XYZ file of N, CA and C in Angstrom:
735
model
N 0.842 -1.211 0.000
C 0.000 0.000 0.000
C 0.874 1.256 0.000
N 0.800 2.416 -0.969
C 1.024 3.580 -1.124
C 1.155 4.546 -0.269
N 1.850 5.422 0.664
C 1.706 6.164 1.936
C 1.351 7.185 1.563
N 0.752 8.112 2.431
C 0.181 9.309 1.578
C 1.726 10.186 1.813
N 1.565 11.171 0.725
C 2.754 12.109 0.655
C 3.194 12.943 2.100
N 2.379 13.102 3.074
C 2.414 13.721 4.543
C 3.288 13.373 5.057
N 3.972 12.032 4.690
C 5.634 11.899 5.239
C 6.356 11.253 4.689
N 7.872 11.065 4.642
C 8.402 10.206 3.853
C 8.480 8.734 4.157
N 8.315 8.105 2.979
C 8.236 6.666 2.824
C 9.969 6.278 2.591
N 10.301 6.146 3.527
C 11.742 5.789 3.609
C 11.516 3.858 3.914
N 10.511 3.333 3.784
C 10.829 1.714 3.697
C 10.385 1.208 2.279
N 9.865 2.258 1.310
C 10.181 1.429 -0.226
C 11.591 1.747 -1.042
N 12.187 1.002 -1.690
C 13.602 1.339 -2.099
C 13.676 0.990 -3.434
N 14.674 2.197 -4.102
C 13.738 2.490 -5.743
C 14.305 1.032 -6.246
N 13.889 0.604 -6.940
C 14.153 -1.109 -8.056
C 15.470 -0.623 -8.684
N 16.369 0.603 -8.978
C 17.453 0.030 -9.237
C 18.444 -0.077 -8.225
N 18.105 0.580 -6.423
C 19.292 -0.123 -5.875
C 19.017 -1.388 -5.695
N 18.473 -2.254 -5.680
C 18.372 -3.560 -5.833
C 19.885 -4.211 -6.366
N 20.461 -5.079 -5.188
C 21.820 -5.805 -6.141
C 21.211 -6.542 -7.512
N 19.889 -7.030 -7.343
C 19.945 -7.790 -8.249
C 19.223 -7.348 -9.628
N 18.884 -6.039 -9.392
C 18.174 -5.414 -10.724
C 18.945 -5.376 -12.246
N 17.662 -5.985 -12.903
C 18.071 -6.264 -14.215
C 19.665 -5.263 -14.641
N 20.375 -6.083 -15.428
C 21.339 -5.138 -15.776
C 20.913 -4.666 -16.910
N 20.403 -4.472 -17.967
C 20.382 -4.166 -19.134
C 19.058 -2.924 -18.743
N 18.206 -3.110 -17.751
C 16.935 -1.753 -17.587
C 17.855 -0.611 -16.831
N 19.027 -1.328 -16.124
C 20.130 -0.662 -15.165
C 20.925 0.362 -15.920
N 21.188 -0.152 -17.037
C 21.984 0.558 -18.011
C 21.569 1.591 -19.009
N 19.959 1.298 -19.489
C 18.940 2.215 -19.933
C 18.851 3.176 -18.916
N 18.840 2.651 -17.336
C 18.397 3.825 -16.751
C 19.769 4.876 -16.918
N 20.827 4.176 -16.150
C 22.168 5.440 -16.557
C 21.950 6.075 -17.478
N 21.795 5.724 -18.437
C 22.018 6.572 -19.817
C 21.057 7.473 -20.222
N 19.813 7.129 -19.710
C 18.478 8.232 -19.258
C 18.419 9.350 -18.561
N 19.690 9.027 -17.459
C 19.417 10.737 -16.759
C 19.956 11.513 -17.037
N 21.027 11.566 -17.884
C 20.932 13.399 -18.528
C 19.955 14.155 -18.947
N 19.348 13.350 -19.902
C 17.701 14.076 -20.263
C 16.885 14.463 -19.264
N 16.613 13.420 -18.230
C 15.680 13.803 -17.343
C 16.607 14.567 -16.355
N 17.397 14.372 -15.814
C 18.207 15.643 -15.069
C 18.600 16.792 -15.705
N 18.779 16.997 -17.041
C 18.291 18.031 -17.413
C 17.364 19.100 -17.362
N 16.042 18.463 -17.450
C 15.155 18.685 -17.441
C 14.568 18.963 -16.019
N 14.733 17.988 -15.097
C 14.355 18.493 -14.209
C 15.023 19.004 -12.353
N 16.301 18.661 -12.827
C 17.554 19.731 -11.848
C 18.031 20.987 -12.520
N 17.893 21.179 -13.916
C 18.596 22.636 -14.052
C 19.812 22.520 -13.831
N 21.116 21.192 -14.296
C 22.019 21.791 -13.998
C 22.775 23.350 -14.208
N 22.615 23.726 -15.809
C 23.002 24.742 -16.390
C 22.971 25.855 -15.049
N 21.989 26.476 -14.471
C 22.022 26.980 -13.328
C 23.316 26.917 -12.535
N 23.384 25.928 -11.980
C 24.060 25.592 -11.032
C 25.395 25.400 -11.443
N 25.813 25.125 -12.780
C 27.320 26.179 -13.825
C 27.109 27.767 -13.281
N 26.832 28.345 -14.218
C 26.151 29.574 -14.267
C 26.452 30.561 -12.185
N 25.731 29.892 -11.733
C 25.740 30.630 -10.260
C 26.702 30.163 -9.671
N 27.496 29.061 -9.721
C 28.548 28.326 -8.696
C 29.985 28.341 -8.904
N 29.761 27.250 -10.157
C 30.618 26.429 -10.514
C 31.457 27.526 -11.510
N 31.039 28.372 -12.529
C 32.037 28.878 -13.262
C 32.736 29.995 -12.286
N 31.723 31.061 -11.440
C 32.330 31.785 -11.233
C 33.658 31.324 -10.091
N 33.774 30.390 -9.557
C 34.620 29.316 -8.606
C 35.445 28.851 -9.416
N 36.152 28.231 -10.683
C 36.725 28.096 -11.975
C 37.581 29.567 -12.132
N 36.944 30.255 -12.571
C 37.405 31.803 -12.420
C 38.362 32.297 -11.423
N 38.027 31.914 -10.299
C 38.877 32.399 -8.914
C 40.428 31.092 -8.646
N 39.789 29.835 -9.178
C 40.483 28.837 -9.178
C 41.757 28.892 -10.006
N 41.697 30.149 -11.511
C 41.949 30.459 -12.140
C 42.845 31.599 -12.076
N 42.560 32.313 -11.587
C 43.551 33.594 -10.828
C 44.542 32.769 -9.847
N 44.466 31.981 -8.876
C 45.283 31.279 -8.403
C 45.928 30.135 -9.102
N 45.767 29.871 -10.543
C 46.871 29.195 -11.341
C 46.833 27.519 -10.783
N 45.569 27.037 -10.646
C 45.543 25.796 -10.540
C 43.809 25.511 -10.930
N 43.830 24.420 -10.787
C 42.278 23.452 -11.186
C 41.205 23.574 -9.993
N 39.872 24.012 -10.742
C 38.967 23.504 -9.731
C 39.293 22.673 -9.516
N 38.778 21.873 -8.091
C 38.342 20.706 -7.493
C 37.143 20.519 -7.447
N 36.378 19.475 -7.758
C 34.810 19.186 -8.045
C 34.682 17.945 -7.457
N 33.955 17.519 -6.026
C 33.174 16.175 -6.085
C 31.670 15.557 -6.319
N 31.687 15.303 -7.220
C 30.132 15.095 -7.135
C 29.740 13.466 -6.254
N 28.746 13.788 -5.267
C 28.391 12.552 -4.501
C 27.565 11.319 -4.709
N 27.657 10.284 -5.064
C 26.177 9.669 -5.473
C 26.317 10.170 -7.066
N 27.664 9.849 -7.622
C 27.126 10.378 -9.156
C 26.540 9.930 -10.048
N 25.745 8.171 -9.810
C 24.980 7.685 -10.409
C 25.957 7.391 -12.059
N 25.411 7.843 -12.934
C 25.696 7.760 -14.413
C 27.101 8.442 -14.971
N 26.875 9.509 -13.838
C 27.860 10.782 -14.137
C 27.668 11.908 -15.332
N 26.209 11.752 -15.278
C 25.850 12.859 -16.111
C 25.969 14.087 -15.551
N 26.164 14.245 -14.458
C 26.484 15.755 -13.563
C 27.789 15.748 -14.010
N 28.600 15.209 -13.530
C 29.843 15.236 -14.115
C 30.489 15.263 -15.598
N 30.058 14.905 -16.197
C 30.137 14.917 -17.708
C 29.791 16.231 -18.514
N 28.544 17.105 -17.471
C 28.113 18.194 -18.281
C 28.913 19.473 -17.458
N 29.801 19.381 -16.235
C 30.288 20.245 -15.691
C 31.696 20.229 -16.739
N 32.470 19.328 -16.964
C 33.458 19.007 -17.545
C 33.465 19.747 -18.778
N 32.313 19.141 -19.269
C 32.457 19.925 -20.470
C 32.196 21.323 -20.616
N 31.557 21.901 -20.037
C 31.352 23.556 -19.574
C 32.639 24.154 -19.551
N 33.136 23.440 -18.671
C 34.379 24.331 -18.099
C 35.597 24.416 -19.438
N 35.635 23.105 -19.850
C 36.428 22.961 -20.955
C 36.256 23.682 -22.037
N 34.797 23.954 -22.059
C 34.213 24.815 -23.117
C 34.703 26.115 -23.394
N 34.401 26.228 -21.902
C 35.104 28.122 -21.424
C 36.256 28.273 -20.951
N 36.826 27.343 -21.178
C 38.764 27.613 -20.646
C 39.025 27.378 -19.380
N 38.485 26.542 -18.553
C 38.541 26.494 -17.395
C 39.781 25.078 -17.148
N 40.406 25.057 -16.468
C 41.069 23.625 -15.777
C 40.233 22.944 -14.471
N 40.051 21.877 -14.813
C 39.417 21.218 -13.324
C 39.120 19.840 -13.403
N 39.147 19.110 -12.174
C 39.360 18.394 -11.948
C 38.563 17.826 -11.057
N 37.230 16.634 -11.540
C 36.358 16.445 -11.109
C 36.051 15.125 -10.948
N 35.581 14.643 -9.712
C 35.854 13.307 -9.362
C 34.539 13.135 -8.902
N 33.683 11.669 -9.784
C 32.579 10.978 -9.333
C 32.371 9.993 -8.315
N 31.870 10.329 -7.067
C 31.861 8.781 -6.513
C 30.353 8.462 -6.126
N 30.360 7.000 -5.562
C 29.682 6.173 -5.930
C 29.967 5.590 -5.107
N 28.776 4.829 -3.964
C 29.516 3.296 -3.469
C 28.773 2.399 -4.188
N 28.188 2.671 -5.187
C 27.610 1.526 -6.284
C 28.545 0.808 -7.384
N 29.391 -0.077 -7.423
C 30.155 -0.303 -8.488
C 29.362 -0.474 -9.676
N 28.355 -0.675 -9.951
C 27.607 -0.830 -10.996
C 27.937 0.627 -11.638
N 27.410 1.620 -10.594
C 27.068 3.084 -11.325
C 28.867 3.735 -11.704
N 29.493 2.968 -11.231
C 31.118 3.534 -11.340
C 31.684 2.556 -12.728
N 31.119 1.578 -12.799
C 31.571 0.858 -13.990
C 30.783 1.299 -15.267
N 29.771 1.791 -15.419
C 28.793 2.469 -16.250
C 29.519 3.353 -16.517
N 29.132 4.257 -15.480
C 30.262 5.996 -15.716
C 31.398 5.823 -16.695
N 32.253 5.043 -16.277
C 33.616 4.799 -16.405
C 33.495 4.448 -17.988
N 32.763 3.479 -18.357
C 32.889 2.844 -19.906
C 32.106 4.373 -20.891
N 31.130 4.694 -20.265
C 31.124 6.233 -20.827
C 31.121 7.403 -20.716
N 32.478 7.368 -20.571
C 33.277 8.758 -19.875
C 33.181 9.949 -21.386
N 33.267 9.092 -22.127
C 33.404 9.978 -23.795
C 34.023 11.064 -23.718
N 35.278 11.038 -23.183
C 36.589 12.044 -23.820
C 36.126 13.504 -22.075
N 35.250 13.187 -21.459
C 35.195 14.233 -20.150
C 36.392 14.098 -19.437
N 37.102 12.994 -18.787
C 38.266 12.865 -18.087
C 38.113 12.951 -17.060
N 36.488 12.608 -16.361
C 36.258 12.309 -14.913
C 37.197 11.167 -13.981
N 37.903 11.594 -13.219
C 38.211 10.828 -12.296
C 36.902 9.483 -11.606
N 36.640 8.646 -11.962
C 35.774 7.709 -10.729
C 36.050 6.829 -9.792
N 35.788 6.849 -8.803
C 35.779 6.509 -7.518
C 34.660 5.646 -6.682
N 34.788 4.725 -6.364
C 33.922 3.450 -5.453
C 34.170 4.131 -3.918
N 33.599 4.413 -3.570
C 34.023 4.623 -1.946
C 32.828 5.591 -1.571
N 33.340 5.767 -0.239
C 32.069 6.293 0.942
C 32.835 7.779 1.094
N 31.899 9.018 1.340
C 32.485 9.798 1.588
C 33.459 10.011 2.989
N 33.249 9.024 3.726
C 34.007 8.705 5.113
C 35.510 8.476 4.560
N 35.298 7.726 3.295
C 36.599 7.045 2.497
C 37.886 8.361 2.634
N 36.770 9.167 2.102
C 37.949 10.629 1.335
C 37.779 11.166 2.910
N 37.325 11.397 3.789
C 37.685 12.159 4.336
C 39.289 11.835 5.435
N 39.126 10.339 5.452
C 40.041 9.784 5.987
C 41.546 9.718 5.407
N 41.141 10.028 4.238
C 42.450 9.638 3.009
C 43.184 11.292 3.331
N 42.156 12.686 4.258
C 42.687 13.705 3.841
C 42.243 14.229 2.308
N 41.064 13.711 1.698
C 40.999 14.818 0.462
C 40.247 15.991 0.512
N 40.536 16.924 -1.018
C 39.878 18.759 -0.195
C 39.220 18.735 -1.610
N 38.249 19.802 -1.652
C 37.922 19.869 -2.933
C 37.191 21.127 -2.579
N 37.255 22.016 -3.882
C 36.401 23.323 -3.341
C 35.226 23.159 -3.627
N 34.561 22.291 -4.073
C 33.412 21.989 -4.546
C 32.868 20.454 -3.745
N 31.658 20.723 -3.216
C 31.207 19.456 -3.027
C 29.828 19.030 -3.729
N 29.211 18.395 -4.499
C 27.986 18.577 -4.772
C 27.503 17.240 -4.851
N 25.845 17.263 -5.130
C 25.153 15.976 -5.456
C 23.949 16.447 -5.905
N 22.707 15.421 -6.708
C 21.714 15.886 -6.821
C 21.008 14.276 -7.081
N 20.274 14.870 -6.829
C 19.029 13.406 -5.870
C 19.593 12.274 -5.461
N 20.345 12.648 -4.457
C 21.030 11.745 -3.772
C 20.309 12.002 -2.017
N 19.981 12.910 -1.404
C 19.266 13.190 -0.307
C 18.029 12.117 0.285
N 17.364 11.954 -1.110
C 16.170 10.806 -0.646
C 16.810 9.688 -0.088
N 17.791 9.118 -0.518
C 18.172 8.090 -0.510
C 18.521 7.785 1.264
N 18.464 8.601 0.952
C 19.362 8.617 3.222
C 18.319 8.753 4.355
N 18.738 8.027 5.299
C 17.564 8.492 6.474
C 18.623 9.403 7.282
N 18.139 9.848 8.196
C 18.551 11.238 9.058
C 19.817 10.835 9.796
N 19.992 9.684 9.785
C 21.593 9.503 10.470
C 22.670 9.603 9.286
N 22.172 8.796 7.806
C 22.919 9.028 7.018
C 23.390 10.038 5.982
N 22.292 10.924 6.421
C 22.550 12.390 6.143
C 23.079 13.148 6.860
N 23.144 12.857 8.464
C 24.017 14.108 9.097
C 25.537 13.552 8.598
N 25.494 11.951 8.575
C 27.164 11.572 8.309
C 27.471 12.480 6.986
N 27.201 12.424 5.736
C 27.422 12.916 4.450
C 27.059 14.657 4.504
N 26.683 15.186 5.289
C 26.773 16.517 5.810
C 28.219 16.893 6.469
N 28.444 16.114 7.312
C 29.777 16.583 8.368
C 30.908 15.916 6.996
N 30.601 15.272 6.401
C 31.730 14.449 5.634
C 32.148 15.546 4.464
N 30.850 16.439 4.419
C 31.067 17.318 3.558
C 31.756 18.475 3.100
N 31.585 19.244 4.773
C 32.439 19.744 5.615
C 33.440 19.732 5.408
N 34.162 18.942 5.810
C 35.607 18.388 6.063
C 35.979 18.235 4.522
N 35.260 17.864 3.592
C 35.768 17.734 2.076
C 36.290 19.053 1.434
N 35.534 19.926 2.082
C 35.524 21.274 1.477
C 36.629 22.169 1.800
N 37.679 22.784 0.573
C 38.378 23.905 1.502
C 37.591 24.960 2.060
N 38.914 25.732 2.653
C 38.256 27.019 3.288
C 37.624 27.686 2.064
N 36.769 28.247 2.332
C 36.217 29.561 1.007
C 35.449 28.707 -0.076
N 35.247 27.135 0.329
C 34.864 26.558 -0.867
C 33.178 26.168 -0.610
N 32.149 25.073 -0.984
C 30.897 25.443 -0.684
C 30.367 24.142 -0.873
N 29.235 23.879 -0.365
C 28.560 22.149 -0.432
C 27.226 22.672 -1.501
N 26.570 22.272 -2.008
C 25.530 22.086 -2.750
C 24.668 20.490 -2.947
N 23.986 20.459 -2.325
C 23.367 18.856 -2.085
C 21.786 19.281 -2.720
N 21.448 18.935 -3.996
C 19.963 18.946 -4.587
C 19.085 18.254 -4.851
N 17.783 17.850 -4.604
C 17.353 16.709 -4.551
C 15.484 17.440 -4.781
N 14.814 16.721 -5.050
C 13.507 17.008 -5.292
C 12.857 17.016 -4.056
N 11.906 18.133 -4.109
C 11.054 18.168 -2.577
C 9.851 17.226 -2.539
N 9.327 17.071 -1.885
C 8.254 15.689 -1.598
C 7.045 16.889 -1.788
N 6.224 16.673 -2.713
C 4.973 17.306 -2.469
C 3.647 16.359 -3.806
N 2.715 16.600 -3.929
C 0.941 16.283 -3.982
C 1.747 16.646 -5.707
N 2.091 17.960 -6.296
C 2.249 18.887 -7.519
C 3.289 18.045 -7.737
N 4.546 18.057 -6.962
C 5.701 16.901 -7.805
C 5.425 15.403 -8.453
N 4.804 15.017 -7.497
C 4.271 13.229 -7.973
C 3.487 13.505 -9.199
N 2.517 14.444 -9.146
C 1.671 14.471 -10.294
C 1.606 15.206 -11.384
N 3.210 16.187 -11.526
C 3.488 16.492 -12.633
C 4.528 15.480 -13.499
N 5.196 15.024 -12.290
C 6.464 13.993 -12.977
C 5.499 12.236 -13.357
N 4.106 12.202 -12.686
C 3.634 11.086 -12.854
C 3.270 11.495 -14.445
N 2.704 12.404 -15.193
C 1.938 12.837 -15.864
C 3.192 13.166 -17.231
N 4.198 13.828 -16.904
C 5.189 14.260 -17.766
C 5.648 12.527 -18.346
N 5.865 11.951 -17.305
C 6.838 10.740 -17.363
C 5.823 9.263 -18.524
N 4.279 9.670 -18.403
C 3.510 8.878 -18.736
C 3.603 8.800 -20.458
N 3.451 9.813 -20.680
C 3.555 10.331 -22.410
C 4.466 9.473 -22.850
N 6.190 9.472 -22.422
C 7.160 8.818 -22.856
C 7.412 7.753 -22.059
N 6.830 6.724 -21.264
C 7.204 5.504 -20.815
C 7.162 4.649 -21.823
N 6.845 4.435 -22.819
C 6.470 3.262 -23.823
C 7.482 3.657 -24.535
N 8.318 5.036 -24.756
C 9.121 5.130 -25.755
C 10.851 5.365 -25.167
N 10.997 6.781 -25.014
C 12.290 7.237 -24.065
C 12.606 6.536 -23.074
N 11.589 5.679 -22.341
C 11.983 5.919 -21.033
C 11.528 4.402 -20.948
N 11.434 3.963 -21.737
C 11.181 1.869 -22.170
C 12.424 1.048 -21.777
N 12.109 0.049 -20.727
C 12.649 -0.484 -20.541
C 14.400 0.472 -19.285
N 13.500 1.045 -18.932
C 14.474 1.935 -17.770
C 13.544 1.906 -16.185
N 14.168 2.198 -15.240
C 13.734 2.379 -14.088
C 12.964 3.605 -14.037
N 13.229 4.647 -14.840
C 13.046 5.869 -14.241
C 11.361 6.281 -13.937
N 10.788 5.663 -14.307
C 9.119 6.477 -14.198
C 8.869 5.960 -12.917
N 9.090 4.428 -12.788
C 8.653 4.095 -11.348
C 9.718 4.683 -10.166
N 11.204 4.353 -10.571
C 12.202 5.116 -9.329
C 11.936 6.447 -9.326
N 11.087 7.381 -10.070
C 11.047 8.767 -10.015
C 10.205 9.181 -8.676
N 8.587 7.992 -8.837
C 7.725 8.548 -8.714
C 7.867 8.077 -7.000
N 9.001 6.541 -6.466
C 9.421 6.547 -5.686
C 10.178 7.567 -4.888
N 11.145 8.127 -5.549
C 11.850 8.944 -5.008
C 11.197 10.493 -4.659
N 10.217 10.584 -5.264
C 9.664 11.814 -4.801
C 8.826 11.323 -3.316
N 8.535 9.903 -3.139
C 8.069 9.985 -1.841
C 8.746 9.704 -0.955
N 9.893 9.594 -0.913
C 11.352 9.540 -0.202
C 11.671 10.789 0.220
N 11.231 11.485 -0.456
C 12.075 12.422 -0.447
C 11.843 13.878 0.957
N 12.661 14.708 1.112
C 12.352 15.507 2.266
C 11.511 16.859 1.332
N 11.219 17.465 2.550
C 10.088 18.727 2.178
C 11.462 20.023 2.476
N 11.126 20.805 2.524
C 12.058 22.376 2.429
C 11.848 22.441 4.348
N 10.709 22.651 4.808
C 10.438 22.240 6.241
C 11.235 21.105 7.174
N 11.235 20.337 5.995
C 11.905 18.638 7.202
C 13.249 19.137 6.948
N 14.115 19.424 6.116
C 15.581 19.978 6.172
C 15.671 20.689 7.023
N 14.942 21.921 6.934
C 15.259 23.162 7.828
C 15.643 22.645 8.780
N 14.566 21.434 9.645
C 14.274 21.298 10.970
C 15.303 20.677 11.282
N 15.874 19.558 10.353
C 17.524 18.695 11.131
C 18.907 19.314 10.447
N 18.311 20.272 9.640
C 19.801 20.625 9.118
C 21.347 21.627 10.389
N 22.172 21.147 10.588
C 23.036 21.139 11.301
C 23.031 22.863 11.235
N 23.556 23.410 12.412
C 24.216 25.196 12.360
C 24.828 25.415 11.034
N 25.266 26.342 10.116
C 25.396 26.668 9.352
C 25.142 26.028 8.221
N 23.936 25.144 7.552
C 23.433 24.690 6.434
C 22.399 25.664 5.902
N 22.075 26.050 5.149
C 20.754 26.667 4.673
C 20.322 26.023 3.595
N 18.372 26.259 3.755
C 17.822 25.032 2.708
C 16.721 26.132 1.963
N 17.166 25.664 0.918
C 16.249 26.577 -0.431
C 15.597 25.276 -1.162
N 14.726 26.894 -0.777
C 13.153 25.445 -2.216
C 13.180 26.529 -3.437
N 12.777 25.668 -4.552
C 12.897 26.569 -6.030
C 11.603 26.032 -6.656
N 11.311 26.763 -7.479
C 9.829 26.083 -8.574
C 10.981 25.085 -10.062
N 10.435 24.125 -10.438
C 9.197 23.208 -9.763
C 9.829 22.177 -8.757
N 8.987 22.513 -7.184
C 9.444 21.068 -6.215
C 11.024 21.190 -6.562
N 12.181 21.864 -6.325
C 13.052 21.578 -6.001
C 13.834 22.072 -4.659
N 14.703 21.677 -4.546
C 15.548 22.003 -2.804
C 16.785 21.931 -2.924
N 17.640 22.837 -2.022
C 18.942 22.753 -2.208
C 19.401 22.799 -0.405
N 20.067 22.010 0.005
C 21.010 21.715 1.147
C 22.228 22.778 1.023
N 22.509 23.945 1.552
C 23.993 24.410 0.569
C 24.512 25.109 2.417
N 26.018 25.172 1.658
C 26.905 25.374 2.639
C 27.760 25.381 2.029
N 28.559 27.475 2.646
C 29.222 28.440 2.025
C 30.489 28.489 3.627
N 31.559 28.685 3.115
C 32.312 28.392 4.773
C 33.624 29.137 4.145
N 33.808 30.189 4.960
C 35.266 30.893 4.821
C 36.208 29.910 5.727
N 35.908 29.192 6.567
C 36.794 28.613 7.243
C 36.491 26.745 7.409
N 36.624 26.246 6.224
C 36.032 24.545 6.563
C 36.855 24.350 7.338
N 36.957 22.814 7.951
C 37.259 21.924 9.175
C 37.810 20.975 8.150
N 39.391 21.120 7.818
C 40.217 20.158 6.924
C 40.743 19.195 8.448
């Protein structure tokens, strides 16, 4: 039975983390979310406001961004930052991780000339190893966590980040208008685009996973701030002149 949207359904779990989910709907799905994360994270934005002008400054100091993206799934976040920057003259150096080897062996076979670094490990991994990055990011990776495993990948985040550098964690807000625009958008093209992929059903999961702009506020740690955007989106972000290396 279906829970109503009033809270999150954190005991259904979308069909592709499943170890044993089909590989071949597994692989449709990777290769599906650029379009639909396109479409419905806005990376371009989040170039645009963050990431170039940080490139720029990275740039006056005569070395490479640092970029982690968390949970990079396919590495379509990564793939379209890469190429931006490369586009516009930027140097940087951007590393996907994953504790999914599936989603790191995917990535990896189609990297197509981006030059993403990928990585299997926990963000506990890097923080232990000592790595910094001025950039930390993710996007719909939040549902996935219950409230212990989000404060860990919060503080982990922290510590990832140099001084002066910034977290960005994006993920879809849980609401009545999200389920039933993405149920409705997603319906048109299930038989075609989106055939034989996870994404219509893991979508419509993950929006009930997912947190509200309210439920962040309420556990997000001293210095996090949480933005909601139209349509149903949210951002976790954290700006720090002084991180905790």
């Amino acid at each position: 039975m279906t829970r109503p949207l009033t809270t999150r359904d954190v005991d259904t779990r979308e069909l592709m983390d499943d170890p044993d989910a089909d590989a071949r709907m597994l692989a449709r799905t990777y290769g599906r979310f650029g379009f639909v994360n396109a479409l419905v994270s806005r990376p371009g934005s989040l170039y645009r406001r963050d990431v170039r002008p940080r490139a720029a400054h990275a740039r006056e100091q005569s070395r490479a961004l640092r970029i982690l993206d968390v949970g990079a799934g396919g590495g379509d976040l990564c793939r379209l930052l890469a190429w931006r920057l490369r586009r516009d003259g930027f140097d940087a150096e951007v590393t996907a991780l994953d504790a999914d080897v599936r989603a790191i062996r995917w990535a990896s076979a189609h990297d197509r000339g981006a030059g993403i670094r990928y990585r299997r490990a926990l963000t506990t991994e890097l923080v232990a190893a000592g790595e910094i990055y001025d950039m930390v990011l993710s996007n719909h990776v939040l549902h996935h966590l219950d409230d212990a495993e989000l404060r860990t990948v919060l503080d982990d985040s922290v510590r990832l980040v140099a001084p002066g550098g910034m977290v960005s964690h994006r993920d879809i807000a849980r609401s009545r208008t999200a389920h039933a625009l993405f149920s409705a958008a997603t319906w048109t093209i299930s038989s075609t685009l989106l055939a034989d992929s996870f994404i219509r059903e893991d979508g419509l999961i993950s929006i009930r996973r997912s947190y509200t702009t309210a439920e962040l506020r309420a556990i997000a740690p001293p210095g996090w701030v949480v933005r909601g955007s139209v349509p149903s989106r949210l951002e976790l972000r954290w700006v720090g002149a002084h991180a905790r290396t």
